[in-house]
Amino acid sequence: MREHELQAAALRRHTRQALAGVARRLAASLEARFGDAAAHGPELAAALEFARRYGEALPPAATVPGHPLTRLARLADTPTDAALLRDLLLLTCLPREHEGFASLLRMLHPERQPLPGVALALHWLEGEQADADPFALRDRVEDLLCNSPLARLGLLRLDGDGPWHGRWLLPGPGVWEALMARPPALAEARMVSGYAEVPGLDGWLARADVRQAVAALERGLPCQIVLAGGDAGMRATRALALIGAACTGAMRTRLEPGEADSRVAAAYVAAFMHRICLWLEVEGNGPEAAAPIVEIDMDLPVIASAASDRLVPRLELPLLRLPVEALAATARRSMWQSLLPQLGEHASLLAARYPIDPDEARDVVGDLALKQDLLGEPLRLDDIADCLRARTAWHARPGVSRILPRAGWPDLLVAESARAQLEGAVRRVLQQIAVLDEWGFAQGRAERRGVRMLFYGPPGTGKTLAAEVMARALGVDLLVVDIASLVSKWIGETEKNLAAVFDLAERSRALLLFDEADALFARRTETQDAHDRYANLETAYLLQRLERYEGVAVLTTNLRGNLDHAFSRRFEFIVQFPEPDAAARLRLWRMHLPADAPCAADVDLAELAEWYALTGAQIKNATLAAAFLAAAAADAIHQRHFLLAIEREFAKAGRAHPGFPARHTPPPAAHID
């Protein structure tokens, strides 16, 4: 038998010995009250006989160190009150211990409920103190049950209506389970154990303030340990790491902001009796939310976790505050090395690609193990991205679309200078750990993380495609933001929309693309009226939020001069996408024309590239349009189909058509269609 099972068995035996002592005393009191029990019926006589025999079967024993009953002295003002509290608590537990006690109490209850009444307890205890002042005993019992802080706590509860002495006694939540070394069964809280090991949090646990919190939990010192910041998962991971490091447990209960919650009392009673800490987990983080109201005198360590300090319940306890922040890059690398040793050489790459917390990383590793077991294939880096994408909850919001990147570097035909910058930006993301953390260039400056890029050039030159290629190279999704849906005429709404977009990008670990960002990132103006002032505030907010974003943010514009000059110094890369030259256009024609396309002998792509100055997007559209024209005529794709499709592209763009090559006579449109 394991050690904890032996301890549980010893604790239960001591509880039963204590119950046996109360049973002996209660049986003697009832026998004196009823005299010849047989005269009141055989059932009562048998029930009293059972209570007497149970009491005599287990002799008294020495106190077991750490038994929940020994903790009651901390709740009472005097040893006399502590003994009284102990007797009343054990009395309420008798019907839970054995059906024989339940039968006895049911006979004494007017509604045949297996509950001891306050009047029964008074008769029993007053009979044992016949020579003492009976009113003093009644006053102490009434205070314990109705007026003292202990009464508000709910260790003992009154049930029923009428005066206090005519009601029924119940043990508080989790009391019986604590006396029997079993976890409590509460609807509003549950017992949790901590993590024995948390990859990636070794450095955090070694911090001086965290070690102090662990020591307080180990010693059971009354205090409030505040975990504020981050998201709910980050706070929960750190709370469980603290609990595990202290080798204790916790009673975890969730609270709504701004409300007085009765669940705290139930969770506190269970935590107190089980000799573990209380964990108050405040949910939500709205601008109008306030801290829950908790009016209980605490006598044990309390972990309070919330999104911000203003949501933390105010307790009359010494305070230890532990801010919750994302893992440092080096800690993430250590985490991946520990969780995926078979990919240890890629740990830095994984840390740069996926800035996630240990709990989420462990879930992903579990998914990977399942896939390997089912498929029998070696683990690939792309598998991690797939598992992470499957586990990331996508919170759709208007104006933001998520794209699974499929285009790779071969699909991107841009100038070599632009390609070099794009590849350099990807390398910068992957090399941040070495430069910022190992070489010390971070210097505590959060804005040095992440990459901010500006893509500028005419429409259709590959700016959005370049962002997609980068997202695929980094193994993340692409979030495309519709600027028009963010801008609001109402003051403050644009900033709220922007904050929500950045929060969504951080949770999704995606590359953030502001397409055609001129309207939102426009240059600031001199303040002429209130509209100008608030427009400038929006731009200033965006500058600050862009600096704090630790991922990759890309802004695209057709005209670089439209953007505020203050943005230029904040971009690590400014990439120009000019219109392609004739050689690049020929490559684009060939790339967008599938090998299986039925092209006629007169098709001359070199002529099209030389004659017509089109962008990549226009060439793609023209290629597809020519194919549909040929299909409508049940013919192969001829040069005339391309010429007409190109003419339409010029018309759509509002540009003058340069005409047709001399050797071609354009057919009437009706003949083509």
XYZ file of C-alpha atoms in Angstrom:
673
model
C 0.000 0.000 0.000
C 1.359 3.410 -0.937
C 2.209 6.019 1.674
C -0.685 8.340 0.917
C -3.110 5.400 1.162
C -1.731 4.549 4.579
C -2.141 8.158 5.654
C -5.710 8.234 4.385
C -6.527 5.013 6.244
C -5.084 6.421 9.492
C -7.062 9.646 9.082
C -10.337 7.780 8.490
C -9.780 5.563 11.526
C -9.214 8.606 13.707
C -12.383 10.224 12.309
C -14.386 7.104 13.147
C -12.900 7.000 16.632
C -13.961 10.617 17.145
C -17.436 9.800 15.799
C -17.611 6.822 18.130
C -16.969 9.101 21.095
C -19.864 11.367 20.081
C -22.053 8.308 19.436
C -21.423 7.010 22.978
C -22.329 10.345 24.507
C -25.397 10.851 22.310
C -26.668 7.298 23.043
C -26.308 7.899 26.774
C -28.220 11.180 26.472
C -31.074 9.601 24.501
C -31.308 6.561 26.802
C -31.640 8.908 29.756
C -34.297 10.888 27.878
C -36.435 7.936 26.758
C -35.812 5.614 29.701
C -37.040 2.207 28.556
C -36.497 2.588 24.813
C -38.456 -0.592 24.102
C -41.554 1.142 25.388
C -41.252 3.566 22.485
C -41.090 0.835 19.932
C -38.594 -1.796 18.791
C -37.172 0.415 16.048
C -36.019 3.113 18.479
C -34.618 0.503 20.849
C -32.640 -1.112 18.017
C -31.335 2.258 16.814
C -30.178 3.249 20.309
C -28.558 -0.144 20.750
C -26.672 0.336 17.474
C -25.415 3.773 18.553
C -24.220 2.417 21.899
C -22.461 -0.582 20.328
C -20.819 1.592 17.647
C -19.528 3.927 20.343
C -18.067 1.071 22.334
C -16.496 -0.659 19.316
C -13.861 2.003 18.720
C -11.881 3.199 21.726
C -10.543 6.783 21.875
C -7.172 7.380 20.259
C -4.478 10.001 20.333
C -4.833 12.938 17.982
C -3.441 12.354 14.497
C -1.172 15.245 13.400
C -2.672 17.089 10.480
C -6.178 15.732 11.009
C -8.851 18.232 9.902
C -10.364 18.241 13.385
C -7.163 19.745 14.771
C -7.677 22.800 12.559
C -10.941 23.761 14.255
C -9.060 25.424 17.095
C -7.921 28.096 14.600
C -11.546 29.063 13.963
C -12.730 29.347 17.567
C -11.922 32.101 20.047
C -11.433 29.801 23.065
C -10.632 26.113 23.681
C -14.167 25.702 25.021
C -15.652 27.004 21.781
C -13.273 24.790 19.794
C -14.462 21.697 21.677
C -18.090 22.741 21.185
C -17.528 23.260 17.474
C -15.915 19.844 17.221
C -18.859 18.126 18.926
C -21.443 19.836 16.742
C -19.520 19.104 13.564
C -19.161 15.416 14.378
C -22.850 15.233 15.259
C -23.776 16.477 11.776
C -21.532 13.811 10.237
C -22.994 10.813 12.072
C -25.736 10.068 9.477
C -23.110 10.206 6.709
C -20.932 7.680 8.481
C -23.489 4.891 8.873
C -27.087 4.177 7.923
C -27.723 3.143 11.526
C -27.241 6.735 12.676
C -29.368 7.926 9.761
C -32.198 5.659 10.930
C -31.933 6.931 14.510
C -32.025 10.591 13.501
C -34.871 9.979 11.045
C -37.006 8.713 13.963
C -36.337 11.945 15.827
C -37.068 14.229 12.863
C -40.697 15.359 12.385
C -40.338 15.057 8.598
C -38.380 11.801 8.802
C -35.155 13.353 7.551
C -31.791 11.873 8.671
C -30.647 15.174 10.198
C -29.770 16.107 13.769
C -31.651 19.076 15.166
C -30.250 21.975 17.180
C -32.677 21.047 19.975
C -31.230 17.524 20.045
C -27.705 18.943 20.310
C -28.752 21.320 23.118
C -30.437 18.525 25.077
C -27.358 16.334 24.732
C -24.807 18.992 25.664
C -26.872 20.570 28.447
C -27.389 17.140 29.968
C -23.611 16.662 30.161
C -23.206 20.051 31.870
C -26.062 19.826 34.327
C -24.169 21.747 36.981
C -23.101 24.577 34.624
C -25.061 27.635 33.565
C -27.365 26.322 30.764
C -27.830 29.793 29.318
C -24.076 30.210 28.831
C -24.006 27.033 26.721
C -26.999 28.183 24.681
C -25.372 31.546 24.044
C -22.186 29.910 22.808
C -24.101 27.554 20.502
C -26.209 30.403 19.134
C -23.134 32.508 18.461
C -21.377 29.645 16.697
C -24.397 28.933 14.513
C -25.836 32.403 13.911
C -23.710 35.402 14.854
C -19.981 34.718 14.683
C -17.675 34.964 11.638
C -17.752 31.160 11.722
C -21.506 31.264 11.106
C -21.000 33.421 8.005
C -18.328 31.010 6.837
C -20.707 28.046 6.783
C -18.634 25.300 8.383
C -21.885 24.353 10.103
C -25.135 25.190 8.336
C -28.690 25.550 9.574
C -31.547 24.090 7.562
C -35.256 24.702 7.811
C -37.429 27.543 9.071
C -38.326 28.929 12.452
C -36.127 29.954 15.395
C -32.524 28.852 15.404
C -33.043 26.181 18.088
C -35.818 24.545 16.042
C -33.751 24.079 12.886
C -31.510 21.281 11.603
C -27.731 20.918 11.355
C -25.719 20.152 8.234
C -21.939 19.962 7.724
C -20.435 22.614 5.457
C -19.299 21.891 1.883
C -16.482 19.380 1.709
C -16.322 18.827 5.483
C -17.294 15.154 5.442
C -14.982 14.425 2.510
C -12.084 16.061 4.363
C -12.747 13.935 7.452
C -12.658 10.821 5.248
C -9.603 11.853 3.155
C -11.569 12.099 -0.064
C -11.817 14.957 -2.572
C -14.900 17.150 -2.128
C -17.787 16.957 -4.560
C -18.758 20.598 -5.072
C -20.675 22.044 -7.981
C -19.012 25.438 -7.616
C -15.392 24.393 -7.027
C -13.047 21.495 -7.544
C -9.841 20.282 -5.976
C -6.789 20.437 -8.237
C -3.210 19.341 -7.823
C -0.292 21.256 -9.276
C 2.187 20.422 -11.987
C 5.192 18.427 -10.913
C 7.165 19.964 -13.788
C 6.456 22.751 -16.244
C 8.877 22.936 -19.197
C 9.750 26.540 -19.905
C 8.871 27.895 -16.444
C 12.095 26.876 -14.686
C 13.465 30.396 -14.821
C 10.202 31.887 -13.594
C 10.037 29.495 -10.646
C 13.619 30.425 -9.732
C 12.782 34.119 -9.330
C 12.986 35.470 -5.777
C 9.372 36.686 -5.631
C 8.077 33.379 -6.992
C 10.152 31.415 -4.456
C 8.584 33.512 -1.692
C 5.114 32.642 -2.957
C 6.001 28.936 -3.075
C 7.316 29.100 0.503
C 4.094 30.763 1.686
C 2.051 27.985 0.079
C 4.278 25.284 1.589
C 3.878 26.707 5.097
C 0.189 27.483 4.710
C 0.677 31.124 5.642
C -2.399 33.333 5.294
C -1.614 35.607 2.338
C -2.907 36.625 -1.068
C -0.806 35.660 -4.098
C -1.946 37.738 -7.071
C -1.392 36.549 -10.642
C -2.420 39.464 -12.848
C -2.024 39.859 -16.597
C -1.776 37.597 -19.632
C -4.635 35.393 -20.743
C -6.559 32.814 -18.740
C -4.360 29.935 -19.917
C -1.142 31.703 -18.950
C -2.458 32.519 -15.483
C -3.718 28.967 -14.929
C -0.373 27.454 -15.945
C 1.527 29.609 -13.479
C -0.950 28.964 -10.672
C -0.632 25.208 -11.178
C 3.155 25.547 -11.315
C 3.123 27.344 -7.937
C 0.844 24.700 -6.411
C 3.013 21.884 -7.739
C 6.248 23.478 -6.550
C 4.748 23.833 -3.051
C 3.604 20.162 -3.079
C 0.103 21.126 -2.071
C -3.313 21.305 -3.660
C -5.896 23.998 -4.279
C -9.641 24.461 -4.267
C -10.280 26.185 -7.593
C -13.396 28.297 -8.057
C -14.329 30.755 -10.792
C -15.851 34.152 -10.028
C -17.684 36.678 -12.131
C -16.290 40.242 -12.009
C -18.068 42.757 -9.821
C -20.370 40.383 -7.936
C -20.510 39.129 -4.368
C -20.269 35.403 -4.846
C -21.437 32.911 -2.224
C -19.346 30.216 -3.908
C -16.256 31.590 -2.198
C -17.470 30.509 1.241
C -18.118 26.944 0.101
C -14.734 26.697 -1.606
C -12.990 28.224 1.417
C -14.553 25.717 3.850
C -13.478 22.809 1.655
C -9.967 24.259 1.245
C -9.619 24.901 4.984
C -10.679 21.406 5.971
C -8.452 19.764 3.351
C -5.417 21.856 4.379
C -4.904 23.234 0.885
C -4.946 26.734 -0.579
C -7.869 28.562 -2.160
C -7.663 29.613 -5.813
C -10.028 32.385 -6.894
C -10.078 32.607 -10.668
C -11.754 35.813 -11.861
C -13.196 35.523 -15.359
C -13.827 38.269 -17.901
C -12.123 41.591 -18.531
C -14.669 44.121 -19.743
C -14.053 47.844 -19.317
C -16.948 48.086 -16.850
C -15.967 45.010 -14.828
C -14.950 45.379 -11.191
C -13.358 43.098 -8.627
C -15.639 40.484 -7.004
C -16.697 41.298 -3.456
C -15.384 38.705 -0.983
C -16.275 39.297 2.674
C -14.719 36.310 4.425
C -11.929 36.307 6.974
C -9.321 34.087 5.342
C -6.899 31.953 7.340
C -5.007 30.220 4.554
C -3.064 31.086 1.384
C -5.231 32.433 -1.432
C -4.191 32.550 -5.084
C -6.153 35.214 -6.966
C -5.768 35.242 -10.756
C -7.307 37.901 -12.993
C -6.668 39.709 -16.260
C -5.742 42.920 -14.445
C -5.133 44.207 -10.924
C -8.461 46.025 -10.825
C -10.293 42.669 -11.024
C -8.457 41.066 -8.091
C -10.670 40.610 -4.994
C -9.604 42.766 -2.063
C -8.810 40.530 0.907
C -7.524 41.481 4.336
C -4.333 39.511 3.806
C -0.642 40.263 3.164
C -0.047 40.574 -0.581
C 2.438 38.935 -2.931
C 2.054 40.100 -6.537
C 3.400 38.056 -9.469
C 2.840 39.717 -12.872
C 1.948 37.252 -15.622
C 3.894 37.727 -18.839
C 4.528 35.639 -21.918
C 7.471 33.263 -21.842
C 10.787 34.716 -22.854
C 12.135 33.420 -26.147
C 14.921 31.447 -24.455
C 12.368 29.854 -22.117
C 10.247 28.852 -25.105
C 13.284 27.261 -26.703
C 13.961 25.305 -23.514
C 10.310 24.253 -23.462
C 10.410 22.860 -27.004
C 13.713 21.097 -26.329
C 12.132 19.378 -23.335
C 8.839 18.496 -25.003
C 10.194 17.468 -28.429
C 13.756 16.224 -27.917
C 13.646 14.509 -31.332
C 13.425 17.989 -32.884
C 15.941 19.546 -30.533
C 17.967 21.102 -33.344
C 14.840 23.030 -34.403
C 14.000 24.326 -30.907
C 15.049 27.894 -31.730
C 12.968 27.806 -34.910
C 9.921 26.540 -33.005
C 10.375 29.160 -30.304
C 10.479 31.911 -32.919
C 7.543 30.562 -34.903
C 5.194 29.664 -32.076
C 5.245 31.917 -28.985
C 2.898 29.724 -26.952
C 2.632 28.770 -23.287
C 3.625 25.365 -21.803
C 0.067 24.055 -21.389
C -0.770 24.668 -25.028
C 2.564 23.230 -26.144
C 1.930 20.037 -24.163
C -1.485 19.677 -25.782
C 0.114 20.037 -29.213
C 2.719 17.413 -28.354
C -0.086 15.044 -27.327
C -1.775 15.611 -30.680
C 1.492 14.936 -32.483
C 1.984 11.684 -30.593
C -1.507 10.547 -31.617
C -0.870 11.377 -35.281
C 2.423 9.516 -35.249
C 0.785 6.500 -33.658
C -1.997 6.474 -36.239
C 0.064 7.231 -39.342
C 3.387 5.676 -38.398
C 5.272 8.514 -40.068
C 8.174 10.589 -38.743
C 7.369 13.958 -37.199
C 7.560 16.987 -39.507
C 7.731 20.661 -38.605
C 4.571 21.336 -40.614
C 2.711 18.846 -38.397
C 3.203 21.216 -35.460
C 1.612 24.055 -37.397
C -1.353 21.842 -38.314
C -1.923 20.729 -34.715
C -1.594 24.246 -33.399
C -4.019 25.562 -35.995
C -6.533 22.877 -35.043
C -6.300 23.830 -31.374
C -6.430 27.587 -31.862
C -9.983 28.809 -31.476
C -10.773 31.144 -34.338
C -12.854 34.041 -33.063
C -14.213 35.487 -36.273
C -14.870 39.200 -36.280
C -16.081 41.526 -39.018
C -13.353 42.878 -41.225
C -10.770 40.168 -40.504
C -10.308 37.068 -42.643
C -7.944 34.181 -41.994
C -6.060 32.661 -44.925
C -4.206 29.369 -44.856
C -1.060 30.259 -46.817
C -0.313 27.961 -49.742
C 1.969 30.040 -51.988
C 5.702 29.481 -51.687
C 8.799 31.335 -52.839
C 8.640 29.864 -56.391
C 5.171 31.408 -56.796
C 6.448 34.906 -56.096
C 7.972 36.760 -59.052
C 9.323 40.075 -57.798
C 12.504 42.063 -58.194
C 15.580 40.524 -56.605
C 15.953 43.472 -54.223
C 12.405 42.922 -52.950
C 12.912 39.174 -52.602
C 16.120 39.731 -50.645
C 14.284 41.961 -48.164
C 11.432 39.488 -47.772
C 13.817 36.620 -47.117
C 15.766 38.848 -44.726
C 12.585 39.604 -42.780
C 11.870 35.884 -42.375
C 15.432 35.290 -41.186
C 15.098 38.179 -38.732
C 12.087 36.524 -37.097
C 13.889 33.201 -36.830
C 17.105 34.763 -35.495
C 15.550 36.940 -32.800
C 16.500 34.594 -29.976
C 20.192 34.678 -30.902
C 20.407 38.434 -31.431
C 17.968 39.833 -28.872
C 18.318 37.306 -26.062
C 21.673 35.559 -26.325
C 23.581 38.606 -27.573
C 21.635 40.985 -25.325
C 20.324 43.396 -27.937
C 16.800 43.313 -26.487
C 17.942 45.447 -23.529
C 14.463 45.153 -22.017
C 12.840 46.943 -24.968
C 9.660 45.168 -26.057
C 9.482 47.122 -29.324
C 12.650 45.414 -30.549
C 10.730 42.186 -30.969
C 8.502 41.537 -33.912
C 8.908 42.752 -37.474
C 7.019 45.647 -39.052
C 7.049 45.947 -42.843
C 5.723 48.357 -45.459
C 4.956 47.111 -48.956
C 4.287 49.832 -51.523
C 3.695 49.807 -55.246
C 0.919 49.773 -57.861
C -2.040 47.399 -57.477
C -1.479 43.844 -58.623
C 2.294 43.800 -58.181
C 2.346 40.981 -55.593
C 2.157 42.740 -52.203
C -0.541 40.480 -50.752
C 1.018 37.405 -52.327
C 4.355 38.312 -50.720
C 2.683 38.444 -47.299
C 1.178 35.011 -47.913
C 4.558 33.594 -48.935
C 6.143 34.979 -45.772
C 3.361 33.489 -43.626
C 3.972 30.074 -45.151
C 7.716 30.393 -44.652
C 7.095 31.187 -40.980
C 4.540 28.392 -40.572
C 1.709 30.711 -39.473
C -1.642 31.829 -40.836
C -2.305 35.116 -42.596
C -4.844 37.546 -41.134
C -6.037 40.094 -43.692
C -7.665 43.208 -42.232
C -10.339 45.129 -44.082
C -9.498 48.711 -43.136
C -12.940 50.089 -43.988
C -14.586 47.908 -41.354
C -12.308 49.253 -38.595
C -12.694 52.974 -39.104
C -15.657 54.412 -37.216
C -17.099 57.887 -37.009
C -17.690 57.370 -33.294
C -14.936 58.597 -31.015
C -12.836 55.785 -29.577
C -14.424 53.019 -31.638
C -11.578 52.824 -34.150
C -9.045 52.298 -31.357
C -11.213 49.559 -29.823
C -11.494 47.837 -33.192
C -7.737 48.024 -33.695
C -7.051 46.632 -30.216
C -9.364 43.705 -30.930
C -7.560 42.980 -34.210
C -4.124 42.974 -32.592
C -5.385 40.773 -29.732
C -6.851 38.345 -32.266
C -3.562 38.240 -34.190
C -1.585 37.572 -31.017
C -3.914 34.737 -29.966
C -3.820 33.267 -33.474
C -0.034 33.739 -33.785
C -0.625 34.983 -37.325
C 1.038 37.356 -39.755
C -1.085 40.515 -39.714
C -1.741 42.229 -43.043
C -3.312 45.704 -43.302
C -4.117 45.816 -46.996
C -4.404 49.267 -48.599
C -3.646 50.899 -45.276
C -3.679 54.504 -46.491
C -6.989 55.343 -44.830
C -5.892 54.168 -41.412
C -2.200 55.025 -41.445
C -2.516 58.376 -43.187
C -0.231 61.285 -42.328
C -1.283 63.425 -39.379
C -2.535 66.910 -40.004
C -2.489 70.213 -38.195
C -5.307 70.342 -35.690
C -8.073 72.482 -37.137
C -11.057 70.976 -35.325
C -12.121 68.098 -33.087
C -12.202 65.707 -36.045
C -8.520 66.355 -36.779
C -7.609 65.912 -33.120
C -9.256 62.509 -32.824
C -7.931 61.367 -36.196
C -4.434 62.181 -34.967
C -5.117 60.268 -31.748
C -6.070 57.200 -33.783
C -2.803 57.410 -35.705
C -0.803 57.866 -32.492
C -2.500 54.864 -30.900
C -1.742 52.776 -33.946
C 1.915 53.747 -33.824
C 2.165 52.589 -30.202
C 0.226 49.360 -30.727
C 2.246 48.504 -33.803
C 5.457 48.830 -31.790
C 4.195 46.455 -29.087
C 3.140 43.758 -31.535
C 5.640 40.890 -31.335
C 4.621 39.165 -34.544
C 4.971 40.216 -38.151
C 2.799 43.149 -39.250
C 2.644 44.150 -42.908
C 1.101 47.351 -44.249
C 0.473 47.748 -47.945
C -0.181 50.938 -49.882
C -0.231 52.029 -53.488
C 1.512 55.330 -52.738
C 4.152 55.481 -50.046
C 3.748 59.234 -49.710
C 0.239 58.814 -48.337
C 1.513 57.378 -45.043
C 2.523 59.374 -42.003
C 6.287 59.956 -41.952
C 6.399 58.845 -38.301
C 5.757 55.301 -39.489
C 8.910 55.116 -41.594
C 11.335 54.812 -38.704
C 9.142 52.149 -37.131
C 9.369 49.823 -40.134
C 12.233 47.370 -40.134
C 11.682 46.748 -43.849
C 10.248 49.008 -46.555
C 9.827 46.989 -49.741
C 8.972 48.444 -53.144
C 6.904 46.411 -55.608
C 7.321 48.093 -59.010
C 5.499 47.090 -62.128
C 7.268 44.124 -63.742
C 9.524 44.660 -66.724
C 9.219 42.694 -69.987
C 11.368 39.790 -68.755
C 9.374 39.503 -65.520
C 6.105 39.737 -67.465
C 7.147 36.834 -69.684
C 7.857 34.737 -66.595
C 4.463 35.682 -65.199
C 2.679 34.689 -68.431
C 4.407 31.329 -68.392
C 3.690 30.786 -64.696
C -0.039 31.508 -65.001
C -0.522 29.424 -68.141
C -0.872 25.748 -67.074
C 1.132 23.133 -68.914
C -2.068 21.256 -69.855
C -3.770 24.322 -71.358
C -4.713 23.699 -75.068
C -2.735 26.540 -76.683
C -2.810 27.054 -80.425
C 0.354 27.432 -82.487
C -0.136 31.183 -82.911
C 0.215 31.920 -79.180
C 3.255 34.161 -78.624
C 3.732 34.935 -74.925
C 6.949 36.864 -75.571
C 5.036 39.236 -77.812
C 2.378 39.777 -75.148
C 5.033 40.452 -72.508
C 6.890 42.915 -74.718
C 3.841 44.751 -75.996
C 1.637 45.127 -72.901
C 2.763 46.595 -69.553
C 0.594 44.570 -67.185
C 0.976 43.670 -63.533
C 1.064 40.130 -62.285
C -2.575 40.269 -61.156
C -3.667 41.539 -64.552
C -1.712 38.816 -66.342
C -3.346 36.174 -64.136
C -6.806 37.611 -64.896
C -6.089 37.850 -68.612
C -4.858 34.263 -68.791
C -7.998 32.949 -67.117
C -10.305 35.167 -69.213
C -8.646 33.987 -72.452
C -9.189 30.372 -71.413
C -12.913 30.970 -70.852
C -13.226 32.755 -74.194
C -11.667 29.754 -75.931
C -13.855 27.300 -74.034
C -17.003 29.248 -75.012
C -15.992 28.922 -78.672
C -15.127 25.229 -78.275
C -11.671 26.059 -79.561
C -8.065 26.017 -78.418
C -6.626 29.152 -76.840
C -5.433 31.453 -79.624
C -3.490 34.675 -79.521
C -6.691 36.579 -80.320
C -8.239 35.350 -77.073
C -5.308 36.763 -75.116
C -5.510 40.056 -77.001
C -9.164 40.563 -76.215
C -8.676 39.580 -72.565
C -5.817 42.093 -72.314
C -7.987 44.800 -73.840
C -10.549 44.188 -71.128
C -7.885 44.481 -68.410
C -6.863 47.892 -69.696
C -10.520 48.961 -69.768
C -11.066 47.797 -66.175
C -8.013 49.722 -65.019
C -9.134 52.871 -66.853
C -5.935 52.956 -68.871
C -5.527 53.664 -72.572
C -5.083 50.515 -74.604
C -1.790 50.623 -76.550
C -3.290 48.866 -79.559
C -2.507 45.534 -81.143
C 0.697 44.205 -82.634
C 0.920 44.966 -86.377
C 0.579 41.370 -87.494
C -2.691 40.918 -85.592
C -6.090 42.170 -86.712
C -8.318 42.027 -83.651
C -11.562 40.200 -84.364
C -14.875 41.764 -83.376
C -15.792 41.037 -79.791
C -19.021 39.370 -80.840
C -17.078 36.754 -82.806
C -14.920 36.011 -79.796
C -17.726 35.752 -77.269
